[in-house]
GROMACS .gro file of C-alpha atoms in nm:
model
  353
    1UNK     CA    1  10.501   7.374   9.698
    2UNK     CA    2  10.641   7.224   9.371
    3UNK     CA    3  10.887   6.964   9.436
    4UNK     CA    4  11.119   7.022   9.694
    5UNK     CA    5  11.515   7.058   9.632
    6UNK     CA    6  11.753   6.800   9.786
    7UNK     CA    7  11.816   6.856  10.181
    8UNK     CA    8  12.129   7.049  10.226
    9UNK     CA    9  12.370   7.186  10.498
   10UNK     CA   10  12.300   7.561  10.562
   11UNK     CA   11  12.592   7.762  10.531
   12UNK     CA   12  12.862   7.839  10.790
   13UNK     CA   13  12.783   8.160  10.961
   14UNK     CA   14  13.067   8.367  10.890
   15UNK     CA   15  12.966   8.691  11.123
   16UNK     CA   16  13.002   9.049  10.998
   17UNK     CA   17  13.243   9.235  11.128
   18UNK     CA   18  13.164   9.414  11.459
   19UNK     CA   19  13.338   9.700  11.271
   20UNK     CA   20  13.133   9.762  10.954
   21UNK     CA   21  12.749   9.660  11.188
   22UNK     CA   22  12.846  10.004  11.402
   23UNK     CA   23  12.925  10.184  11.053
   24UNK     CA   24  12.578  10.073  10.894
   25UNK     CA   25  12.362  10.192  11.215
   26UNK     CA   26  12.580  10.578  11.209
   27UNK     CA   27  12.412  10.529  10.852
   28UNK     CA   28  12.075  10.442  10.986
   29UNK     CA   29  12.083  10.826  11.104
   30UNK     CA   30  11.834  11.030  10.829
   31UNK     CA   31  11.768  10.731  10.606
   32UNK     CA   32  11.345  10.862  10.539
   33UNK     CA   33  11.123  10.555  10.508
   34UNK     CA   34  10.798  10.555  10.382
   35UNK     CA   35  10.574  10.320  10.674
   36UNK     CA   36  10.246  10.183  10.460
   37UNK     CA   37  10.049  10.022  10.755
   38UNK     CA   38   9.745   9.888  10.949
   39UNK     CA   39   9.814  10.128  11.296
   40UNK     CA   40   9.705  10.031  11.546
   41UNK     CA   41   9.704  10.187  11.967
   42UNK     CA   42   9.806   9.941  12.226
   43UNK     CA   43   9.659  10.005  12.558
   44UNK     CA   44   9.804   9.807  12.891
   45UNK     CA   45   9.622   9.810  13.173
   46UNK     CA   46   9.773   9.772  13.529
   47UNK     CA   47   9.656   9.572  13.849
   48UNK     CA   48   9.743   9.478  14.133
   49UNK     CA   49   9.569   9.094  14.194
   50UNK     CA   50   9.422   9.139  14.583
   51UNK     CA   51   9.176   8.789  14.558
   52UNK     CA   52   8.962   8.557  14.394
   53UNK     CA   53   8.597   8.713  14.305
   54UNK     CA   54   8.339   8.487  14.437
   55UNK     CA   55   8.106   8.587  14.097
   56UNK     CA   56   8.329   8.332  13.944
   57UNK     CA   57   8.688   8.158  13.933
   58UNK     CA   58   8.813   8.520  13.863
   59UNK     CA   59   9.078   8.721  14.003
   60UNK     CA   60   8.976   9.062  14.146
   61UNK     CA   61   9.247   9.334  14.048
   62UNK     CA   62   9.307   9.671  14.165
   63UNK     CA   63   9.291   9.927  13.941
   64UNK     CA   64   9.644  10.087  13.919
   65UNK     CA   65   9.738  10.308  13.656
   66UNK     CA   66   9.631  10.222  13.198
   67UNK     CA   67   9.939  10.307  12.999
   68UNK     CA   68   9.875  10.426  12.578
   69UNK     CA   69  10.135  10.326  12.304
   70UNK     CA   70  10.190  10.292  11.946
   71UNK     CA   71  10.081   9.995  11.867
   72UNK     CA   72  10.104   9.750  11.538
   73UNK     CA   73  10.239   9.935  11.201
   74UNK     CA   74  10.299  10.225  11.396
   75UNK     CA   75  10.520  10.036  11.668
   76UNK     CA   76  10.707   9.953  11.335
   77UNK     CA   77  10.763  10.395  11.291
   78UNK     CA   78  10.827  10.389  11.586
   79UNK     CA   79  11.104  10.155  11.652
   80UNK     CA   80  11.231  10.365  11.298
   81UNK     CA   81  11.259  10.675  11.446
   82UNK     CA   82  11.403  10.548  11.813
   83UNK     CA   83  11.717  10.427  11.595
   84UNK     CA   84  11.770  10.716  11.433
   85UNK     CA   85  11.565  10.740  11.130
   86UNK     CA   86  11.308  10.952  10.989
   87UNK     CA   87  10.985  10.743  10.931
   88UNK     CA   88  10.650  10.857  10.735
   89UNK     CA   89  10.340  10.711  10.847
   90UNK     CA   90  10.071  10.600  10.612
   91UNK     CA   91   9.738  10.511  10.749
   92UNK     CA   92   9.481  10.506  10.887
   93UNK     CA   93   9.248  10.645  11.177
   94UNK     CA   94   8.877  10.609  11.240
   95UNK     CA   95   8.765  10.935  11.413
   96UNK     CA   96   8.744  10.809  11.788
   97UNK     CA   97   8.934  10.887  12.091
   98UNK     CA   98   9.144  10.553  12.001
   99UNK     CA   99   9.262  10.801  11.663
  100UNK     CA  100   9.279  11.093  11.781
  101UNK     CA  101   9.556  10.909  12.066
  102UNK     CA  102   9.747  10.714  11.782
  103UNK     CA  103   9.732  11.037  11.685
  104UNK     CA  104   9.938  11.222  11.957
  105UNK     CA  105  10.088  10.992  12.016
  106UNK     CA  106  10.287  11.004  11.731
  107UNK     CA  107  10.310  11.395  11.740
  108UNK     CA  108  10.431  11.327  12.024
  109UNK     CA  109  10.761  11.155  11.948
  110UNK     CA  110  10.857  11.430  11.625
  111UNK     CA  111  10.716  11.171  11.421
  112UNK     CA  112  10.520  11.296  11.055
  113UNK     CA  113  10.098  11.321  11.076
  114UNK     CA  114  10.053  11.436  10.724
  115UNK     CA  115  10.053  11.059  10.571
  116UNK     CA  116   9.815  10.964  10.830
  117UNK     CA  117   9.430  11.031  10.753
  118UNK     CA  118   9.139  10.988  10.949
  119UNK     CA  119   8.884  10.793  10.794
  120UNK     CA  120   8.439  10.807  10.859
  121UNK     CA  121   8.269  10.710  11.157
  122UNK     CA  122   8.056  10.429  10.896
  123UNK     CA  123   8.397  10.303  10.760
  124UNK     CA  124   8.635  10.282  10.990
  125UNK     CA  125   8.786  10.206  11.359
  126UNK     CA  126   9.092  10.304  11.526
  127UNK     CA  127   9.278   9.901  11.568
  128UNK     CA  128   9.256   9.946  12.009
  129UNK     CA  129   9.435   9.586  12.166
  130UNK     CA  130   9.409   9.633  12.539
  131UNK     CA  131   9.606   9.434  12.768
  132UNK     CA  132   9.517   9.378  13.155
  133UNK     CA  133   9.811   9.302  13.340
  134UNK     CA  134   9.844   9.196  13.674
  135UNK     CA  135  10.047   9.122  13.988
  136UNK     CA  136  10.165   9.121  14.345
  137UNK     CA  137  10.368   9.366  14.548
  138UNK     CA  138  10.723   9.136  14.462
  139UNK     CA  139  10.565   8.992  14.123
  140UNK     CA  140  10.622   9.089  13.771
  141UNK     CA  141  10.312   9.203  13.571
  142UNK     CA  142  10.213   8.901  13.396
  143UNK     CA  143   9.903   8.948  13.054
  144UNK     CA  144   9.556   8.792  13.208
  145UNK     CA  145   9.342   8.877  12.847
  146UNK     CA  146   9.362   9.106  12.544
  147UNK     CA  147   9.118   9.236  12.362
  148UNK     CA  148   9.085   9.376  12.048
  149UNK     CA  149   8.832   9.631  11.951
  150UNK     CA  150   8.877   9.619  11.561
  151UNK     CA  151   8.665   9.722  11.225
  152UNK     CA  152   8.817   9.672  10.876
  153UNK     CA  153   8.775   9.877  10.642
  154UNK     CA  154   8.424   9.850  10.458
  155UNK     CA  155   8.401   9.878  10.010
  156UNK     CA  156   8.361  10.193  10.047
  157UNK     CA  157   8.709  10.291  10.321
  158UNK     CA  158   8.898  10.074  10.110
  159UNK     CA  159   8.856  10.246   9.807
  160UNK     CA  160   8.904  10.561   9.979
  161UNK     CA  161   9.223  10.430  10.140
  162UNK     CA  162   9.305  10.346   9.840
  163UNK     CA  163   9.272  10.668   9.702
  164UNK     CA  164   9.511  10.814  10.018
  165UNK     CA  165   9.792  10.648   9.996
  166UNK     CA  166   9.822  10.712   9.587
  167UNK     CA  167   9.877  11.151   9.757
  168UNK     CA  168  10.050  11.036  10.035
  169UNK     CA  169  10.315  10.950   9.837
  170UNK     CA  170  10.342  11.163   9.619
  171UNK     CA  171  10.367  11.424   9.869
  172UNK     CA  172  10.654  11.213  10.104
  173UNK     CA  173  10.940  11.253   9.842
  174UNK     CA  174  11.245  11.098   9.836
  175UNK     CA  175  11.260  10.758  10.024
  176UNK     CA  176  11.590  10.536  10.131
  177UNK     CA  177  11.329  10.266  10.160
  178UNK     CA  178  10.924  10.124  10.218
  179UNK     CA  179  10.778   9.931  10.482
  180UNK     CA  180  10.476   9.761  10.416
  181UNK     CA  181  10.346   9.595  10.732
  182UNK     CA  182   9.991   9.466  10.691
  183UNK     CA  183   9.788   9.353  11.062
  184UNK     CA  184   9.437   9.250  10.826
  185UNK     CA  185   9.274   9.495  10.894
  186UNK     CA  186   9.194   9.573  10.566
  187UNK     CA  187   9.396   9.885  10.466
  188UNK     CA  188   9.710   9.691  10.261
  189UNK     CA  189   9.527   9.576   9.934
  190UNK     CA  190   9.644   9.506   9.631
  191UNK     CA  191   9.630   9.853   9.455
  192UNK     CA  192   9.777   9.913   9.773
  193UNK     CA  193  10.130   9.700   9.767
  194UNK     CA  194  10.058   9.841   9.368
  195UNK     CA  195  10.183  10.157   9.459
  196UNK     CA  196  10.422  10.037   9.695
  197UNK     CA  197  10.628   9.868   9.462
  198UNK     CA  198  10.622  10.106   9.240
  199UNK     CA  199  10.708  10.412   9.464
  200UNK     CA  200  10.987  10.192   9.597
  201UNK     CA  201  11.104  10.118   9.193
  202UNK     CA  202  11.082  10.510   9.117
  203UNK     CA  203  11.298  10.552   9.407
  204UNK     CA  204  11.582  10.262   9.389
  205UNK     CA  205  11.448  10.187   9.720
  206UNK     CA  206  11.476   9.845   9.875
  207UNK     CA  207  11.076   9.729   9.989
  208UNK     CA  208  11.022   9.482  10.278
  209UNK     CA  209  10.710   9.405  10.355
  210UNK     CA  210  10.481   9.129  10.637
  211UNK     CA  211  10.165   9.028  10.629
  212UNK     CA  212   9.957   8.854  10.968
  213UNK     CA  213   9.680   8.628  10.699
  214UNK     CA  214   9.768   8.703  10.320
  215UNK     CA  215  10.167   8.693  10.308
  216UNK     CA  216  10.147   8.459   9.939
  217UNK     CA  217   9.989   8.787   9.852
  218UNK     CA  218  10.307   8.980   9.874
  219UNK     CA  219  10.518   8.922   9.581
  220UNK     CA  220  10.802   9.071   9.418
  221UNK     CA  221  10.885   9.312   9.706
  222UNK     CA  222  11.259   9.333   9.804
  223UNK     CA  223  11.218   9.093  10.176
  224UNK     CA  224  10.977   8.925  10.369
  225UNK     CA  225  10.989   8.908  10.715
  226UNK     CA  226  10.718   8.669  10.850
  227UNK     CA  227  10.802   8.466  11.164
  228UNK     CA  228  10.719   8.087  11.158
  229UNK     CA  229  10.339   8.047  11.251
  230UNK     CA  230  10.278   8.241  10.936
  231UNK     CA  231  10.499   8.041  10.686
  232UNK     CA  232  10.341   7.764  10.848
  233UNK     CA  233   9.935   7.874  10.803
  234UNK     CA  234  10.055   8.022  10.443
  235UNK     CA  235  10.167   7.752  10.299
  236UNK     CA  236   9.985   7.445  10.444
  237UNK     CA  237  10.243   7.274  10.689
  238UNK     CA  238  10.397   7.215  11.035
  239UNK     CA  239  10.740   7.282  11.073
  240UNK     CA  240  10.841   7.254  11.476
  241UNK     CA  241  11.211   7.207  11.563
  242UNK     CA  242  11.263   7.018  11.152
  243UNK     CA  243  11.550   7.264  11.004
  244UNK     CA  244  11.504   7.040  10.626
  245UNK     CA  245  11.050   7.105  10.654
  246UNK     CA  246  11.205   7.535  10.774
  247UNK     CA  247  11.493   7.522  10.486
  248UNK     CA  248  11.192   7.347  10.251
  249UNK     CA  249  10.987   7.553  10.352
  250UNK     CA  250  11.160   7.852  10.293
  251UNK     CA  251  11.306   7.802   9.959
  252UNK     CA  252  10.953   7.808   9.891
  253UNK     CA  253  10.832   8.021  10.013
  254UNK     CA  254  11.084   8.229   9.815
  255UNK     CA  255  11.055   8.080   9.467
  256UNK     CA  256  10.632   8.175   9.488
  257UNK     CA  257  10.718   8.569   9.615
  258UNK     CA  258  11.022   8.602   9.336
  259UNK     CA  259  11.202   8.803   9.629
  260UNK     CA  260  11.574   8.842   9.698
  261UNK     CA  261  11.560   8.738  10.037
  262UNK     CA  262  11.288   8.601  10.297
  263UNK     CA  263  11.394   8.598  10.687
  264UNK     CA  264  11.175   8.389  10.953
  265UNK     CA  265  11.194   8.513  11.279
  266UNK     CA  266  11.194   8.188  11.490
  267UNK     CA  267  11.132   8.350  11.855
  268UNK     CA  268  11.404   8.141  12.148
  269UNK     CA  269  11.480   7.947  11.802
  270UNK     CA  270  11.624   8.261  11.582
  271UNK     CA  271  11.627   8.346  11.219
  272UNK     CA  272  11.671   8.197  10.954
  273UNK     CA  273  11.770   8.390  10.607
  274UNK     CA  274  11.714   8.256  10.302
  275UNK     CA  275  11.878   8.446   9.999
  276UNK     CA  276  11.823   8.393   9.625
  277UNK     CA  277  12.178   8.212   9.492
  278UNK     CA  278  12.300   8.100   9.877
  279UNK     CA  279  12.227   7.831  10.106
  280UNK     CA  280  12.023   7.823  10.428
  281UNK     CA  281  12.200   8.069  10.691
  282UNK     CA  282  12.087   8.043  11.084
  283UNK     CA  283  12.113   8.287  11.319
  284UNK     CA  284  12.091   8.218  11.696
  285UNK     CA  285  11.880   8.492  11.911
  286UNK     CA  286  12.011   8.709  12.084
  287UNK     CA  287  12.044   8.758  12.464
  288UNK     CA  288  11.873   8.640  12.745
  289UNK     CA  289  11.649   8.271  12.766
  290UNK     CA  290  11.417   8.488  12.987
  291UNK     CA  291  11.175   8.694  12.748
  292UNK     CA  292  11.034   8.936  12.907
  293UNK     CA  293  10.778   8.997  12.633
  294UNK     CA  294  10.724   9.011  12.295
  295UNK     CA  295  10.492   9.200  12.214
  296UNK     CA  296  10.581   9.367  11.860
  297UNK     CA  297  10.903   9.226  11.836
  298UNK     CA  298  10.827   9.117  11.479
  299UNK     CA  299  10.732   9.525  11.440
  300UNK     CA  300  11.079   9.625  11.512
  301UNK     CA  301  11.276   9.412  11.346
  302UNK     CA  302  11.138   9.453  11.059
  303UNK     CA  303  11.190   9.788  11.076
  304UNK     CA  304  11.564   9.731  11.159
  305UNK     CA  305  11.558   9.557  10.899
  306UNK     CA  306  11.470   9.750  10.655
  307UNK     CA  307  11.618  10.092  10.824
  308UNK     CA  308  11.956   9.872  10.756
  309UNK     CA  309  11.881   9.760  10.403
  310UNK     CA  310  11.818  10.145  10.342
  311UNK     CA  311  12.219  10.191  10.437
  312UNK     CA  312  12.329   9.989  10.222
  313UNK     CA  313  12.330   9.658  10.415
  314UNK     CA  314  12.321   9.343  10.314
  315UNK     CA  315  12.065   9.138  10.380
  316UNK     CA  316  12.298   8.905  10.623
  317UNK     CA  317  12.417   9.217  10.805
  318UNK     CA  318  12.042   9.387  10.771
  319UNK     CA  319  11.921   8.958  10.919
  320UNK     CA  320  12.204   9.045  11.194
  321UNK     CA  321  12.126   9.388  11.336
  322UNK     CA  322  11.712   9.307  11.335
  323UNK     CA  323  11.865   8.954  11.557
  324UNK     CA  324  12.000   9.199  11.824
  325UNK     CA  325  11.729   9.460  11.814
  326UNK     CA  326  11.455   9.164  11.857
  327UNK     CA  327  11.633   8.982  12.097
  328UNK     CA  328  11.694   9.366  12.329
  329UNK     CA  329  11.315   9.442  12.260
  330UNK     CA  330  11.208   9.096  12.415
  331UNK     CA  331  11.361   9.246  12.720
  332UNK     CA  332  11.118   9.454  12.811
  333UNK     CA  333  10.733   9.529  12.907
  334UNK     CA  334  10.472   9.594  12.681
  335UNK     CA  335  10.508   9.780  12.345
  336UNK     CA  336  10.896   9.877  12.345
  337UNK     CA  337  11.151  10.029  12.043
  338UNK     CA  338  11.510  10.034  12.063
  339UNK     CA  339  11.748  10.309  12.006
  340UNK     CA  340  12.058  10.309  11.816
  341UNK     CA  341  12.274  10.339  12.110
  342UNK     CA  342  12.057  10.043  12.261
  343UNK     CA  343  12.202   9.840  11.910
  344UNK     CA  344  12.548   9.961  11.880
  345UNK     CA  345  12.607   9.838  12.256
  346UNK     CA  346  12.427   9.497  12.167
  347UNK     CA  347  12.685   9.468  11.908
  348UNK     CA  348  12.949   9.536  12.079
  349UNK     CA  349  12.859   9.249  12.362
  350UNK     CA  350  12.812   8.979  12.074
  351UNK     CA  351  13.016   8.747  11.938
  352UNK     CA  352  13.158   8.975  11.621
  353UNK     CA  353  13.534   9.029  11.518
   0.00000   0.00000   0.00000
């Protein structure tokens, strides 16, 4: 990490104006965002708890229904759509039933699928994350177990994906922003990131990115939005609730990536924004402490943050909007989205002047 800067008090939180934030949400409408991402499908199996099994100390659930939702980078795509933007997903699905379901969901949400290619069956399988939820008649369903079916791209598949990204970005045309979402499934290679960066520079558009396991490979992007555990993994340290450690880590990450902005999401501790030439700014969590489900909250955050930058927001304004959206989505069950109307209502309720 190099020599740490002397610890300084974080900057006072001079809040953006309510009028300005509302104007930015209005400016979300129609913003064209290319989303280069690992596309995932989330499956939720719901059951009613009946009894403990005699075969093993496990619950027996009576099946009550299932639900398929856009997950991973596809959830970021969906959030851009519900917030009023126009997303253009660039990614892969496998030649399987999960891939067909994912494409069907995108089309049902009126999201363009021209940039989504089908990989050969031997190269890739559409990532499917199945969550089993159980509860009683008068209790909230809780996630009991999650099963992931993922088969990362092989070498031939990665080469094919890079060719696909190159062609798909050319076909999109003008964009206002580019978002890269790397869930570690092999699609977002160094070359794919380079192509995304060149494309963003060509259109003078902000490039945001997040990576589950390769955060230090995102050098030179406009902004990154890691969560605290991702920062800890990348830098090989433990932050906990120590603000001084967090601020040293944030500055070190920003210097290493040479990025103008780093937005670290911290769950119930809110967010921390690190900008070049600015002292760290801490944004308290929005909403209730009674979180319903954090599934996909990071996708909502980066989708909102990217749209805001594309609409002309400063990183500080974009961080506040992303914080509001994140606070809203964790109050919903399962992989969820936030609408522009919900975001406007939250702005009106929050303590902005």
